[in-house]
mmCIF file of N, CA and C in Angstrom:
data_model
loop_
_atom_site.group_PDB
_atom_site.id
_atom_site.type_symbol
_atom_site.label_atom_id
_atom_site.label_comp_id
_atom_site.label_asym_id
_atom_site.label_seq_id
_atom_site.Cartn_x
_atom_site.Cartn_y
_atom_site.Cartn_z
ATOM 1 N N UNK S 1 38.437 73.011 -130.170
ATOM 2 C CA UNK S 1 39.427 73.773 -130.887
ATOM 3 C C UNK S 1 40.180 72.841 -131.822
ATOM 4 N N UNK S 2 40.560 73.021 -132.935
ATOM 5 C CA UNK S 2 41.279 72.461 -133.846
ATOM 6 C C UNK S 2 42.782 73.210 -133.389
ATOM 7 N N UNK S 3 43.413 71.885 -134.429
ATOM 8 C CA UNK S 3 45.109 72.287 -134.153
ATOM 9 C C UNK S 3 45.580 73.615 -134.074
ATOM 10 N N UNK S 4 44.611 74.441 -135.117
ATOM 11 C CA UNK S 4 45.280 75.777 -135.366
ATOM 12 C C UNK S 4 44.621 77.190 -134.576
ATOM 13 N N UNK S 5 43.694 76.521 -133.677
ATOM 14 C CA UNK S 5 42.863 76.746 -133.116
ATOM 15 C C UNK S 5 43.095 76.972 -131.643
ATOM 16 N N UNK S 6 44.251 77.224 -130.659
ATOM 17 C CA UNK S 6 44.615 77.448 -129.683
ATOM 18 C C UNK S 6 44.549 78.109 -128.979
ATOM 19 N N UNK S 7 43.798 79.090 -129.118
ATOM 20 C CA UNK S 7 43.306 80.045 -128.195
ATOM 21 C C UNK S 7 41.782 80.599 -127.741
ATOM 22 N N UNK S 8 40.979 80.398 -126.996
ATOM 23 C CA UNK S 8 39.819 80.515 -127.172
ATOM 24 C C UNK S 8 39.549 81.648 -125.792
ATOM 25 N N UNK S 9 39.149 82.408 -126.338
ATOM 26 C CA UNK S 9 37.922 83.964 -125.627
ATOM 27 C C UNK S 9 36.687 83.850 -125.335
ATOM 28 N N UNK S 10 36.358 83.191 -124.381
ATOM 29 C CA UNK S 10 34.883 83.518 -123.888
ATOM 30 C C UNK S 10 33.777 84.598 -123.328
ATOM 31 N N UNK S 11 33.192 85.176 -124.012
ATOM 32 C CA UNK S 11 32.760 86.507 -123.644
ATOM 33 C C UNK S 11 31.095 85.954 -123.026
ATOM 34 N N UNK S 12 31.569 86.342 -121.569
ATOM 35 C CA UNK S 12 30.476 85.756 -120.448
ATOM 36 C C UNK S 12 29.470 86.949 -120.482
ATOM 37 N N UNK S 13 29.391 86.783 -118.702
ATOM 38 C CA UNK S 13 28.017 87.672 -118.422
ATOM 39 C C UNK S 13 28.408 89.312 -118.344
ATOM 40 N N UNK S 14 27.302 89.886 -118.482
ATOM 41 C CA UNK S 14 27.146 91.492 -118.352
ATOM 42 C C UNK S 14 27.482 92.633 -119.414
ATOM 43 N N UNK S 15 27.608 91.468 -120.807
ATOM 44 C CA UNK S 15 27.430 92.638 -122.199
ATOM 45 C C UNK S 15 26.185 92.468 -123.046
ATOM 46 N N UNK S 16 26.224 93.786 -123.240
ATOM 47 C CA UNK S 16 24.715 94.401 -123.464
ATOM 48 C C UNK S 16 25.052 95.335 -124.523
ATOM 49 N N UNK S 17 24.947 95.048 -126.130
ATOM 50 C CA UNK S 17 25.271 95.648 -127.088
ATOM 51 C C UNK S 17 26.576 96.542 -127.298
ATOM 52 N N UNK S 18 27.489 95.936 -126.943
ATOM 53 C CA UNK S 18 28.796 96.262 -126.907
ATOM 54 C C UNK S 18 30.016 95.952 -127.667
ATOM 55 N N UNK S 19 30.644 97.371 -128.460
ATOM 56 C CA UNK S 19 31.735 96.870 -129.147
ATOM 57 C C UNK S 19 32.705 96.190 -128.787
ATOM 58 N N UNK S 20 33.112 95.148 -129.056
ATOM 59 C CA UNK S 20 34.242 94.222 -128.054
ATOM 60 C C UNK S 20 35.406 94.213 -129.392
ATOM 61 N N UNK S 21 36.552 94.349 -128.895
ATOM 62 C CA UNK S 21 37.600 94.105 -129.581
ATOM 63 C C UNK S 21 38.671 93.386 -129.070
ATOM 64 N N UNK S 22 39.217 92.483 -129.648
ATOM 65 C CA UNK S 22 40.818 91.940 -129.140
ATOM 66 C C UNK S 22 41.524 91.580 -129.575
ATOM 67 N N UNK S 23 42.716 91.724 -128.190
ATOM 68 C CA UNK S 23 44.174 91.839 -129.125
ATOM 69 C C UNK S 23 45.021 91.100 -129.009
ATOM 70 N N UNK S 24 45.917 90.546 -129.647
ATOM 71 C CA UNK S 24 47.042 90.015 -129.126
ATOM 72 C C UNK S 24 48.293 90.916 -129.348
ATOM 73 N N UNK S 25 49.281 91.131 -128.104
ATOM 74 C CA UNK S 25 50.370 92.114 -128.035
ATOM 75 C C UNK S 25 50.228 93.376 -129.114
ATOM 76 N N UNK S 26 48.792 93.802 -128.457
ATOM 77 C CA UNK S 26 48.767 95.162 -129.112
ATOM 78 C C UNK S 26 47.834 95.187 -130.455
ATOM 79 N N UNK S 27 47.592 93.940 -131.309
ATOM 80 C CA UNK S 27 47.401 94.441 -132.138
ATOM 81 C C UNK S 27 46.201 93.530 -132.390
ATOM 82 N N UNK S 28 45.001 93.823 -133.228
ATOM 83 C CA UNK S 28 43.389 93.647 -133.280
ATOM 84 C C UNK S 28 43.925 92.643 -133.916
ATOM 85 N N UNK S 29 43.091 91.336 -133.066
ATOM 86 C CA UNK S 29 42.983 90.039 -133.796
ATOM 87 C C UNK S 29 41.283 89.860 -134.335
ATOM 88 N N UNK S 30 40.496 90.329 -134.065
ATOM 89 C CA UNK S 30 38.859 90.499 -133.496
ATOM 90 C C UNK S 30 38.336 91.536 -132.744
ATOM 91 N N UNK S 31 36.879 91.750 -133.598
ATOM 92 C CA UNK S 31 35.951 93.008 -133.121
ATOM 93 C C UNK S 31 34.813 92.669 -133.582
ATOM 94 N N UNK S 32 33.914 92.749 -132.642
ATOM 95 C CA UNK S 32 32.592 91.969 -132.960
ATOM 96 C C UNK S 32 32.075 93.702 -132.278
ATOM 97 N N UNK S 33 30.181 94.067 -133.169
ATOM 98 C CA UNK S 33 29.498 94.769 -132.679
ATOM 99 C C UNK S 33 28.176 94.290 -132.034
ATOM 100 N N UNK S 34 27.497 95.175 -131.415
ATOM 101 C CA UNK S 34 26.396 94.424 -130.832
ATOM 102 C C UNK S 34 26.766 93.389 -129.730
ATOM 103 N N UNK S 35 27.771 93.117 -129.160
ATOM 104 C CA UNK S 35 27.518 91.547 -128.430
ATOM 105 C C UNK S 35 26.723 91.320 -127.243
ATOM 106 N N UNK S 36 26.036 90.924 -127.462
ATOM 107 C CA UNK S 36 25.272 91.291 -125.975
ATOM 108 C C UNK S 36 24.998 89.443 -125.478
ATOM 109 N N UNK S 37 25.055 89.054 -123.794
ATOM 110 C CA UNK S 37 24.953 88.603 -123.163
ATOM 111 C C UNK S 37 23.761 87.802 -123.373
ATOM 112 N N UNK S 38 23.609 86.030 -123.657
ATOM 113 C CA UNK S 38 22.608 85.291 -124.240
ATOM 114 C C UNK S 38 22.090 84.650 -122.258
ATOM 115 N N UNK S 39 21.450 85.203 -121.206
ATOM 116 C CA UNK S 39 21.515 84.819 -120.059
ATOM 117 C C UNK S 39 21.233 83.363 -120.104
ATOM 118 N N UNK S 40 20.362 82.606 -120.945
ATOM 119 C CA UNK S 40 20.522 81.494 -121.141
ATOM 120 C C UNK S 40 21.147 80.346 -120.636
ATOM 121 N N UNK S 41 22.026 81.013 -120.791
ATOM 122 C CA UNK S 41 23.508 80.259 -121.402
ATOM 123 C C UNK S 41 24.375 80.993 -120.834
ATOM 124 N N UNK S 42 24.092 81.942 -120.216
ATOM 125 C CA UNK S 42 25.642 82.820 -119.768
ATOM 126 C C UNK S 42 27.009 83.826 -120.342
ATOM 127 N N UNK S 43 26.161 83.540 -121.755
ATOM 128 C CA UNK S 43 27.260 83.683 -123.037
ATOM 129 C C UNK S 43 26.928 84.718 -124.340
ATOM 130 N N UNK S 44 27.895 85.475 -124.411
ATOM 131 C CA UNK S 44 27.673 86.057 -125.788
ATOM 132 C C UNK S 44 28.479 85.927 -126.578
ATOM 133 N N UNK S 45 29.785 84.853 -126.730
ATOM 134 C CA UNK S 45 30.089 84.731 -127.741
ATOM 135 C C UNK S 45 31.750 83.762 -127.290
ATOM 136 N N UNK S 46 31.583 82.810 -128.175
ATOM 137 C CA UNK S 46 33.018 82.515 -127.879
ATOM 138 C C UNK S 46 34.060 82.308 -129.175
ATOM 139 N N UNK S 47 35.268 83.178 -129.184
ATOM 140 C CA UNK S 47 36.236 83.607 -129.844
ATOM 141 C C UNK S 47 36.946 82.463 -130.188
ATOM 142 N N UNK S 48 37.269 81.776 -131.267
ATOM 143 C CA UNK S 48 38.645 80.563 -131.437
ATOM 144 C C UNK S 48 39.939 81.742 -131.985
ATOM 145 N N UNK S 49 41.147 81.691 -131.862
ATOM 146 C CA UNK S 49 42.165 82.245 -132.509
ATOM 147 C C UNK S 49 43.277 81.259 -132.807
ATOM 148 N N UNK S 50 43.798 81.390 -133.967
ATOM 149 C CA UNK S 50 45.084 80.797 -133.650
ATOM 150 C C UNK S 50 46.135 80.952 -132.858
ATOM 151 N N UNK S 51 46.923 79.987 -132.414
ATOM 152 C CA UNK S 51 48.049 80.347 -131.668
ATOM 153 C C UNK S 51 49.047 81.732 -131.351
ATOM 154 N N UNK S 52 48.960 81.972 -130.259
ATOM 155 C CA UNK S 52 49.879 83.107 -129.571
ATOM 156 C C UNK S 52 51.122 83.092 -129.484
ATOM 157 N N UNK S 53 51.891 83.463 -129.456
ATOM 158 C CA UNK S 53 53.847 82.859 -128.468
ATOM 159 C C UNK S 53 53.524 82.954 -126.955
ATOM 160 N N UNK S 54 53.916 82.287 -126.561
ATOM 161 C CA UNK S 54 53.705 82.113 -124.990
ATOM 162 C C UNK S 54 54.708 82.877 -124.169
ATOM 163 N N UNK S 55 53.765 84.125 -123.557
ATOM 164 C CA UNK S 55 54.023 84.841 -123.178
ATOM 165 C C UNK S 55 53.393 86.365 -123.324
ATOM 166 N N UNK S 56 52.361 86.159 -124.493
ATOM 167 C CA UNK S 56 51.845 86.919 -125.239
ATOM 168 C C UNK S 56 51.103 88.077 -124.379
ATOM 169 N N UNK S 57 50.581 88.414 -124.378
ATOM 170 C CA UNK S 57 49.242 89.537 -123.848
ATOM 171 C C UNK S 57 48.020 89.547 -124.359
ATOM 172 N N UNK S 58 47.010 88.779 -123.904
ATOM 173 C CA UNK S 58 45.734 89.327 -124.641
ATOM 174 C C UNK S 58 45.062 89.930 -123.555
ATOM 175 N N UNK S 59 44.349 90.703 -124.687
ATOM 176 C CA UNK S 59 43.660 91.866 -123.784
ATOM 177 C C UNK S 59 42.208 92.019 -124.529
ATOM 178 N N UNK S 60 40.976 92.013 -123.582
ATOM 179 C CA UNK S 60 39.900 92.572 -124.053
ATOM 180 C C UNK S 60 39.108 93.825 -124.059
ATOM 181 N N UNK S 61 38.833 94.503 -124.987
ATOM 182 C CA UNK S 61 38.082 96.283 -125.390
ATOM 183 C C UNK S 61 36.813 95.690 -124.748
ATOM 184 N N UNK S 62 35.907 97.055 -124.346
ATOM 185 C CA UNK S 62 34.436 96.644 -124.879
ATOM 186 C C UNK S 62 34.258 97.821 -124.195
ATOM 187 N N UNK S 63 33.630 99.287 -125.082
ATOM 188 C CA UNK S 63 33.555 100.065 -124.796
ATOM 189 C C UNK S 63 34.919 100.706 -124.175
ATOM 190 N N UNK S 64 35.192 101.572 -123.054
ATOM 191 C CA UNK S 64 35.540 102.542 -122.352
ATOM 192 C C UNK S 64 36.528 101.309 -121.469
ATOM 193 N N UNK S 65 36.343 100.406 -121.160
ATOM 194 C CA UNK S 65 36.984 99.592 -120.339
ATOM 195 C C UNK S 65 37.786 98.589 -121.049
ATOM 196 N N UNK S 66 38.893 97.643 -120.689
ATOM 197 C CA UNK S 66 40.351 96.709 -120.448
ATOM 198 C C UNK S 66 40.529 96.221 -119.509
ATOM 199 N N UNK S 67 41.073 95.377 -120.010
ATOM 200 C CA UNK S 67 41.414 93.853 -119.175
ATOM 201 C C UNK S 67 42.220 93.053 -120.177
ATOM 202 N N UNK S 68 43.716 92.976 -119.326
ATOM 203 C CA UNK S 68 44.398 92.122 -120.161
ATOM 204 C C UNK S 68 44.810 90.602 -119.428
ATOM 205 N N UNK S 69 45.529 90.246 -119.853
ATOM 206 C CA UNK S 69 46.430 89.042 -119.159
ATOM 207 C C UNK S 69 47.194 88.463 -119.928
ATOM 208 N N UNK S 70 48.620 87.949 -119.546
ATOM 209 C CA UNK S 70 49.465 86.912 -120.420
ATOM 210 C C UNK S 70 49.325 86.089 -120.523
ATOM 211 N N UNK S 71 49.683 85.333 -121.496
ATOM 212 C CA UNK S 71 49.126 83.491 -121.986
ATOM 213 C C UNK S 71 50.498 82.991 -121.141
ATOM 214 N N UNK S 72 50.047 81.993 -120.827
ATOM 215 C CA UNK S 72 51.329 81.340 -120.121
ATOM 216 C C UNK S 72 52.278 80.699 -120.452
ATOM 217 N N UNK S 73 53.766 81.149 -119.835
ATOM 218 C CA UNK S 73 55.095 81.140 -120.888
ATOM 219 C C UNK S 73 56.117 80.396 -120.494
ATOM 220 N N UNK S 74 55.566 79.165 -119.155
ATOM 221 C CA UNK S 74 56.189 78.279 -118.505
ATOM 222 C C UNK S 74 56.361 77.484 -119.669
ATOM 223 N N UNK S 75 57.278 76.845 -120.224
ATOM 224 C CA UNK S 75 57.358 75.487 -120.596
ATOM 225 C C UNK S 75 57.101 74.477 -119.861
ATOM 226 N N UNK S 76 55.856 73.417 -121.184
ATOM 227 C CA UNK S 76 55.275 72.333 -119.719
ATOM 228 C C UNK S 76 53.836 72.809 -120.097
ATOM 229 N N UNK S 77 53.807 74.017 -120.109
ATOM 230 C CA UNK S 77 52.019 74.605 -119.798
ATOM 231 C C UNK S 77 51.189 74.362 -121.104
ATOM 232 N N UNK S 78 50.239 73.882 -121.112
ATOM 233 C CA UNK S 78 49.160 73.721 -121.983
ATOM 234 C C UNK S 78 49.028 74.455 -123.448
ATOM 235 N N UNK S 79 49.638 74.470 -124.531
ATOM 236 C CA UNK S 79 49.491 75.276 -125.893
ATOM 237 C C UNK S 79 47.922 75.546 -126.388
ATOM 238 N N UNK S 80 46.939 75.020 -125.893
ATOM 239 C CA UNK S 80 45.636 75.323 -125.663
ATOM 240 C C UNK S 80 45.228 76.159 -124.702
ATOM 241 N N UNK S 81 44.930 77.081 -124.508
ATOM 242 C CA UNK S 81 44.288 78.171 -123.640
ATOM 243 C C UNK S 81 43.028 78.963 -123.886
ATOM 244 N N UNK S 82 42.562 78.714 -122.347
ATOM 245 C CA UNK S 82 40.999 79.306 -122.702
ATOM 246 C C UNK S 82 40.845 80.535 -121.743
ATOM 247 N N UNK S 83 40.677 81.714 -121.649
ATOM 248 C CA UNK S 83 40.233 82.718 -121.505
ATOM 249 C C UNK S 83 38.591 82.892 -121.106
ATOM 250 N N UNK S 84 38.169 83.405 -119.747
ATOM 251 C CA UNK S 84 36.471 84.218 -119.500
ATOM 252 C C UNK S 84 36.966 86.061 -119.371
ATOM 253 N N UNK S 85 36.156 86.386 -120.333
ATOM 254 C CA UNK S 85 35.613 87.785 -120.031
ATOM 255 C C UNK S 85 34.658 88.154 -119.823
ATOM 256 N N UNK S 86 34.514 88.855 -118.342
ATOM 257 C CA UNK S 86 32.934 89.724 -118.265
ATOM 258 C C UNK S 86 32.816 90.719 -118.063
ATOM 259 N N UNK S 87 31.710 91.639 -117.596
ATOM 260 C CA UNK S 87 31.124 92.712 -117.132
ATOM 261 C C UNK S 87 30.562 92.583 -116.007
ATOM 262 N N UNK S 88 31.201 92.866 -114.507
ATOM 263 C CA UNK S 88 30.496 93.098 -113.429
ATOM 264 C C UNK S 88 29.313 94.034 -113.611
ATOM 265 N N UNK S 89 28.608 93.925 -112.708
ATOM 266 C CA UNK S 89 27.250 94.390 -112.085
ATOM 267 C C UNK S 89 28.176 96.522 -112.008
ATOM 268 N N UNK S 90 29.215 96.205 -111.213
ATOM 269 C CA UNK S 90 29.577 97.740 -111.699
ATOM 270 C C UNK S 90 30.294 98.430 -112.590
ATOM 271 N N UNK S 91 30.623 97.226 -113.779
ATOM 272 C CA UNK S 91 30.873 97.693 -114.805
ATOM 273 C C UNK S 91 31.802 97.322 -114.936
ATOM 274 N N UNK S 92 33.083 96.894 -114.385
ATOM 275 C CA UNK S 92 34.363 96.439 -114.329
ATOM 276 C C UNK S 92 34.210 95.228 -115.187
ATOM 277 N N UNK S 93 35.185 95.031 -116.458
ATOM 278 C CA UNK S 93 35.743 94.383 -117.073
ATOM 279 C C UNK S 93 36.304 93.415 -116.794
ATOM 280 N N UNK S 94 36.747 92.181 -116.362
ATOM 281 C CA UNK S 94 37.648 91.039 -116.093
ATOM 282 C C UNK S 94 37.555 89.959 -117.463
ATOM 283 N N UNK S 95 39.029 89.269 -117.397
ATOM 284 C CA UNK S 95 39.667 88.586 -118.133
ATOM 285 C C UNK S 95 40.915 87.759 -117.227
ATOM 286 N N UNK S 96 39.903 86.329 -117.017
ATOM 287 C CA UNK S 96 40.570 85.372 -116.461
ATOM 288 C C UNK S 96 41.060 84.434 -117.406
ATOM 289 N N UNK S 97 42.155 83.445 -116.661
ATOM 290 C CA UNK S 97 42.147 82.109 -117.269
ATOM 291 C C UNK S 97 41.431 80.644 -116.463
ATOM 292 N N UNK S 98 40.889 80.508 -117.647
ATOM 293 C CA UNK S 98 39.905 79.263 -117.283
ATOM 294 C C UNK S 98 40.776 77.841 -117.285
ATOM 295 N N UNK S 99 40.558 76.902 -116.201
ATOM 296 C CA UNK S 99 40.921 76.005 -115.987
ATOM 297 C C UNK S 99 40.234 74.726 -117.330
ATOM 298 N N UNK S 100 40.469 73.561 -117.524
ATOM 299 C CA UNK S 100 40.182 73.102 -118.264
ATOM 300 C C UNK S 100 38.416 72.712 -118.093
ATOM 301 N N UNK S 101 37.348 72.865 -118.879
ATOM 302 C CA UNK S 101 36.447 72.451 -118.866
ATOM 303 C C UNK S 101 35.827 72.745 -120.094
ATOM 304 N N UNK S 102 34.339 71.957 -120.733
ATOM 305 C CA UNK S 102 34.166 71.887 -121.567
ATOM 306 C C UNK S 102 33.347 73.354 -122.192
ATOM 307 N N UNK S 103 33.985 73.845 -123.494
ATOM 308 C CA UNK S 103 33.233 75.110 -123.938
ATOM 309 C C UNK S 103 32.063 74.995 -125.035
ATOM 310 N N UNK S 104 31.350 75.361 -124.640
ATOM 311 C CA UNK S 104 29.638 76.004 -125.355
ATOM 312 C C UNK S 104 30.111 76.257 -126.177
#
């Protein structure tokens, strides 16, 4: 990630030609069509954004389903943040925060 570059969305396993959209506090930062799941690799796509306010909400679309979470608003906490989103096996949506490790 570059300086301006602080926020990163990883869109993991279990999408399969799917409109994905996201937001920060409500409002479309990104919308990709088609994304579908590279098993490879584990990956269909990873998002850079610029910086949030800490405290923010991002939330990921994809289809019919959501999943949000807040960026973290401790002072002290990391101004770099990385985000996994997937698709369970039953369809359920999740949007974690990823601990530090290196991104694809």
């Amino acid at each position: 990630m570059t300086e301006e570059e602080r926020l990163a969305v990883e869109l993991g396993e279990g999408f399969s030609g799917d409109r994905v959209t996201l937001l920060i506090d409500g409002s479309e930062v990104w919308h990709g069509t088609a994304v579908t799941t590279n098993y490879s690799v584990g990956i269909a796509d990873v998002v850079y954004l610029a910086a949030a306010p800490r405290g923010a909400t991002v939330e990921v679309r994809a289809g019919n389903r959501s999943a949000q979470l807040r960026l973290p608003s401790t002072p002290g906490t990391p101004d770099r943040v990385r985000f996994r989103a997937a698709i369970a096996l039953d369809g359920t949506l999740t949007l974690d925060l990823v601990d530090e490790e290196p991104l694809l």
